[in-house]
Amino acid sequence: MRKLDAHSRLEAVAKAVRRGLIHLS
């Protein structure tokens, strides 16, 4: 459960970074 939550959080962060990168481009 804790591991899954961490994975979800990491995915959310990665998505945010990707979105920021596209916005920066």
XYZ file of N, CA and C in Angstrom:
75
model
N 0.841 -1.198 0.000
C 0.000 0.000 0.000
C 0.883 1.258 0.000
N 1.841 1.241 0.888
C 2.722 2.410 0.985
C 3.559 2.553 -0.302
N 3.970 1.405 -0.829
C 4.785 1.430 -2.039
C 3.960 1.981 -3.215
N 2.710 1.542 -3.273
C 1.838 1.985 -4.366
C 1.643 3.494 -4.287
N 1.445 4.006 -3.059
C 1.237 5.431 -2.875
C 2.473 6.197 -3.348
N 3.637 5.656 -3.032
C 4.886 6.308 -3.424
C 4.985 6.319 -4.948
N 4.592 5.214 -5.573
C 4.651 5.125 -7.039
C 3.705 6.152 -7.668
N 2.517 6.269 -7.083
C 1.525 7.214 -7.608
C 2.069 8.636 -7.480
N 2.724 8.895 -6.356
C 3.266 10.234 -6.122
C 4.378 10.525 -7.134
N 5.209 9.509 -7.375
C 6.319 9.683 -8.314
C 5.758 9.941 -9.720
N 4.713 9.209 -10.068
C 4.109 9.373 -11.393
C 3.547 10.783 -11.539
N 2.923 11.278 -10.464
C 2.340 12.622 -10.495
C 3.446 13.655 -10.690
N 4.555 13.458 -9.992
C 5.681 14.394 -10.103
C 6.237 14.367 -11.525
N 6.386 13.155 -12.058
C 6.926 13.016 -13.414
C 6.007 13.708 -14.423
N 4.714 13.571 -14.217
C 3.745 14.193 -15.120
C 3.867 15.715 -15.040
N 4.032 16.213 -13.818
C 4.153 17.657 -13.627
C 5.426 18.165 -14.302
N 6.503 17.417 -14.147
C 7.782 17.822 -14.757
C 7.648 17.828 -16.278
N 7.009 16.793 -16.791
C 6.848 16.691 -18.244
C 6.004 17.866 -18.765
N 4.956 18.188 -18.014
C 4.083 19.286 -18.413
C 4.868 20.600 -18.380
N 5.689 20.763 -17.336
C 6.483 21.976 -17.210
C 7.483 22.085 -18.349
N 8.044 20.949 -18.734
C 9.034 20.956 -19.813
C 8.375 21.391 -21.122
N 7.190 20.856 -21.371
C 6.471 21.209 -22.600
C 6.107 22.692 -22.583
N 5.707 23.183 -21.420
C 5.326 24.589 -21.295
C 6.540 25.480 -21.524
N 7.688 25.010 -21.070
C 8.919 25.787 -21.208
C 9.348 25.838 -22.674
N 9.141 24.728 -23.376
C 9.562 24.640 -24.773
C 8.974 25.748 -25.639
